[in-house]
XYZ file of C-alpha atoms in Angstrom:
241
model
C 23.194 -70.284 81.306
C 20.806 -68.232 83.363
C 17.347 -67.366 82.069
C 15.983 -64.292 81.629
C 18.976 -62.720 79.677
C 17.616 -59.314 78.331
C 18.649 -58.725 74.506
C 19.613 -54.858 74.397
C 20.431 -54.401 71.095
C 17.786 -54.910 67.923
C 19.495 -57.693 65.989
C 21.285 -59.302 68.491
C 20.951 -63.110 68.783
C 21.980 -65.646 71.506
C 21.892 -69.251 71.017
C 20.904 -70.716 74.391
C 20.613 -74.637 74.519
C 20.597 -74.693 70.914
C 17.522 -71.993 70.392
C 17.544 -68.627 68.716
C 16.485 -66.075 70.815
C 15.304 -62.332 69.881
C 13.942 -59.378 71.132
C 10.372 -59.365 71.561
C 9.654 -56.560 68.937
C 11.746 -54.661 66.255
C 11.899 -50.648 65.807
C 13.331 -48.633 63.493
C 13.153 -44.783 63.600
C 9.658 -44.860 61.915
C 7.982 -48.154 62.410
C 7.496 -50.871 65.085
C 6.656 -54.396 65.221
C 4.968 -56.364 68.103
C 4.552 -59.880 67.457
C 1.594 -61.538 69.509
C 1.470 -64.955 68.545
C 1.761 -67.133 65.239
C 0.276 -64.899 62.769
C -1.007 -62.129 64.740
C 1.198 -58.791 65.324
C 0.919 -55.027 66.039
C 2.802 -52.547 63.545
C 3.034 -48.926 65.278
C 4.085 -45.796 63.286
C 3.458 -41.898 63.282
C 0.757 -42.536 60.910
C -1.115 -45.527 62.530
C -1.471 -48.419 64.558
C -2.276 -51.693 62.582
C -3.371 -54.924 63.759
C -2.793 -57.856 61.430
C -4.788 -61.023 62.007
C -5.790 -60.436 65.720
C -6.697 -63.574 67.353
C -6.167 -64.775 71.023
C -7.020 -63.460 74.489
C -8.209 -59.425 74.469
C -5.661 -59.062 77.230
C -2.771 -59.570 74.807
C -3.452 -56.278 73.292
C -3.876 -54.113 76.252
C -0.771 -52.629 75.947
C -1.136 -51.265 72.464
C -3.207 -48.458 71.306
C -6.687 -49.105 69.781
C -6.404 -49.908 66.128
C -6.524 -47.387 63.127
C -6.526 -50.294 60.686
C -7.279 -54.026 61.025
C -5.998 -56.329 58.326
C -7.289 -59.852 58.023
C -5.701 -62.324 55.678
C -8.137 -65.142 55.676
C -10.958 -67.212 57.331
C -8.926 -69.716 59.752
C -9.180 -69.257 63.508
C -5.554 -68.465 63.696
C -6.108 -65.235 61.451
C -9.790 -64.462 62.342
C -11.581 -64.035 65.629
C -14.899 -62.263 65.127
C -15.731 -61.765 68.889
C -11.897 -60.259 69.283
C -12.440 -58.032 66.626
C -15.870 -56.781 67.743
C -14.162 -56.165 71.114
C -10.701 -54.311 70.121
C -12.185 -52.055 67.126
C -13.480 -48.783 67.993
C -15.638 -46.565 65.510
C -12.851 -45.254 63.535
C -11.237 -48.433 62.867
C -10.843 -49.569 59.228
C -10.995 -53.364 58.766
C -9.740 -54.496 55.313
C -10.408 -58.066 54.532
C -11.186 -60.543 52.017
C -14.897 -61.323 50.771
C -14.937 -64.433 52.751
C -13.651 -62.651 55.639
C -16.363 -59.915 55.449
C -19.231 -62.520 55.117
C -18.090 -63.781 58.490
C -17.340 -60.515 60.086
C -20.105 -58.700 58.521
C -18.187 -55.795 58.491
C -15.229 -54.561 56.766
C -13.799 -52.923 53.472
C -13.059 -55.860 51.103
C -10.094 -55.762 49.148
C -9.731 -58.502 46.325
C -6.244 -59.917 45.021
C -4.503 -57.195 43.279
C -6.527 -54.189 44.517
C -5.101 -51.337 46.149
C -6.934 -48.913 49.243
C -5.817 -45.554 49.830
C -6.303 -44.318 53.614
C -4.667 -40.922 54.288
C -0.704 -41.705 53.639
C -1.210 -45.357 53.773
C -1.416 -47.472 50.745
C -2.392 -51.040 51.238
C -2.561 -53.670 48.289
C -3.847 -57.207 48.544
C -1.414 -59.772 47.042
C -2.647 -63.312 46.184
C -1.977 -65.979 48.838
C -2.681 -69.562 47.855
C -1.256 -72.939 47.783
C 0.346 -74.639 44.663
C 1.189 -77.997 45.712
C -1.123 -80.414 44.676
C -1.574 -82.426 48.427
C -2.275 -78.448 49.554
C -4.567 -77.231 47.329
C -7.383 -78.075 49.662
C -5.841 -75.605 52.480
C -5.741 -72.296 50.535
C -7.495 -71.938 47.157
C -6.716 -69.016 45.038
C -8.483 -65.807 45.435
C -9.814 -66.648 48.991
C -7.077 -65.356 50.931
C -4.860 -62.133 50.853
C -1.244 -61.077 51.681
C -0.747 -57.582 52.014
C 1.841 -54.726 51.168
C 1.502 -51.883 53.179
C 3.291 -48.687 52.438
C 3.521 -46.331 55.161
C 6.099 -43.942 56.801
C 8.380 -44.345 53.408
C 8.519 -48.120 53.947
C 7.223 -51.224 52.220
C 5.943 -54.048 54.402
C 4.842 -57.237 52.906
C 2.962 -59.887 54.887
C 2.457 -63.159 53.032
C -0.647 -64.416 54.673
C -0.968 -68.510 54.269
C 0.736 -69.247 50.812
C 3.196 -71.094 49.320
C 6.152 -69.408 47.235
C 3.886 -68.321 44.171
C 5.058 -66.246 41.260
C 3.016 -63.038 42.745
C 5.591 -63.218 45.695
C 8.635 -63.898 43.670
C 7.733 -60.797 41.430
C 7.854 -58.188 44.396
C 10.485 -55.615 44.417
C 11.490 -53.143 46.897
C 10.301 -54.525 50.079
C 11.981 -53.266 53.126
C 10.152 -55.752 55.822
C 8.860 -59.155 54.765
C 6.679 -61.408 57.176
C 6.897 -64.831 55.377
C 5.020 -68.047 56.542
C 6.748 -71.527 56.611
C 4.642 -74.182 58.388
C 3.562 -77.728 57.310
C 1.276 -79.288 56.160
C -0.272 -76.037 55.494
C 1.674 -73.376 53.711
C 5.177 -74.344 52.676
C 8.660 -75.809 53.776
C 11.676 -73.409 54.822
C 13.440 -74.260 51.094
C 10.288 -73.035 49.571
C 10.231 -69.986 51.474
C 13.926 -69.309 51.187
C 13.993 -69.604 47.511
C 11.074 -67.079 47.425
C 12.814 -64.584 49.813
C 15.980 -64.982 47.490
C 13.888 -64.038 44.545
C 12.136 -60.867 45.802
C 15.236 -59.993 48.274
C 13.441 -57.706 50.987
C 15.641 -56.010 52.757
C 14.745 -57.619 56.109
C 12.658 -60.946 56.921
C 11.011 -61.979 59.635
C 9.922 -65.544 59.876
C 6.341 -66.014 61.245
C 3.379 -68.426 60.974
C 6.117 -71.294 61.475
C 4.288 -73.649 63.692
C 2.808 -76.653 61.914
C 1.311 -79.862 62.574
C 4.283 -81.432 63.984
C 6.228 -78.829 65.582
C 8.137 -75.946 64.321
C 9.927 -75.193 61.017
C 13.906 -74.873 61.217
C 14.178 -71.112 61.208
C 17.665 -71.300 61.892
C 18.355 -73.354 58.802
C 16.184 -70.749 56.800
C 18.186 -68.014 58.130
C 21.594 -69.766 57.287
C 20.280 -70.374 53.584
C 18.826 -66.688 53.047
C 21.845 -64.902 54.461
C 24.349 -66.675 52.554
C 23.712 -64.280 49.515
C 24.171 -61.069 51.798
C 21.114 -59.545 50.221
C 18.546 -60.154 52.877
C 18.882 -59.939 56.747
C 16.770 -62.450 58.513
C 15.753 -61.361 62.034
C 13.857 -63.358 64.580
C 10.936 -61.978 66.828
C 9.303 -63.804 69.693
C 6.073 -65.419 68.348
C 5.689 -68.547 70.851
C 6.082 -68.410 74.677
C-alpha cells in the first residue's frame, strides 16, 4: 500500500500494515483539537486557543495562534517545560496549573483539585489525577496533579492528566470529548482506562499519553472494548510521528 494516504473524512480509519491511522486533528463545528505529541495538544474554538501541557520544540507551535490559556497538569517533563512556556506565552496568556507547577514556573493561577476558574465564557474545573495501585503510588500522589474539565463553546472536554481509573473520573457525567491516558508503568492499563470510560460514557474518547516504558499501549484493543457498548466513539489522533 502506498504511503502518504490522506484521510479526507474525520473519523475514517485505515488499517495499514496492522496500524490504525487517523487524521492529524479533529474538528466539529465549534472546536478543533490539534495533537502535538504524547500529552501535548492545542484546542481552538471561537472563544479561545488553549495549549495543554506544552512541551517540545518551539517550532511545533508556529502554526497555531498564541495561547489565550495554558493548562498544565503535572510537574513531569512530558507535561511541563518552563523555557517553552516562557517563550510561547504573551502578556495576556492565562496559565492554570497546580501549586507544585506554579513553584517551578514562578507564574500561573493555582487551581487545586475540585476548584473552578471562570474566564470570560469559559469554565475550567480541576479534577484529581493520581495513582491507585500500590506499585504506582510513587508516580502520581493524590493532590499534586490535575485533570481538567473545560466548558467551552457549549461543550465539555475532559483531560485526564496522569491518573488511574479513579472514582472522580468514573463519576463524571455529560462529557462530550475525553482525553484519557493509558501507559505503563506510570498511569493505567487499557483495561482500566476502558472500564473508566464505560463508567462515565463520554460521547467521544481520544486515547492519548499511551507511550510507556516498554512501547505503546494497544489502543486498537481499547477501541474494540469501549465501542462494544455503543455509548462512546473512540477516535485516534496522530500523537507520535
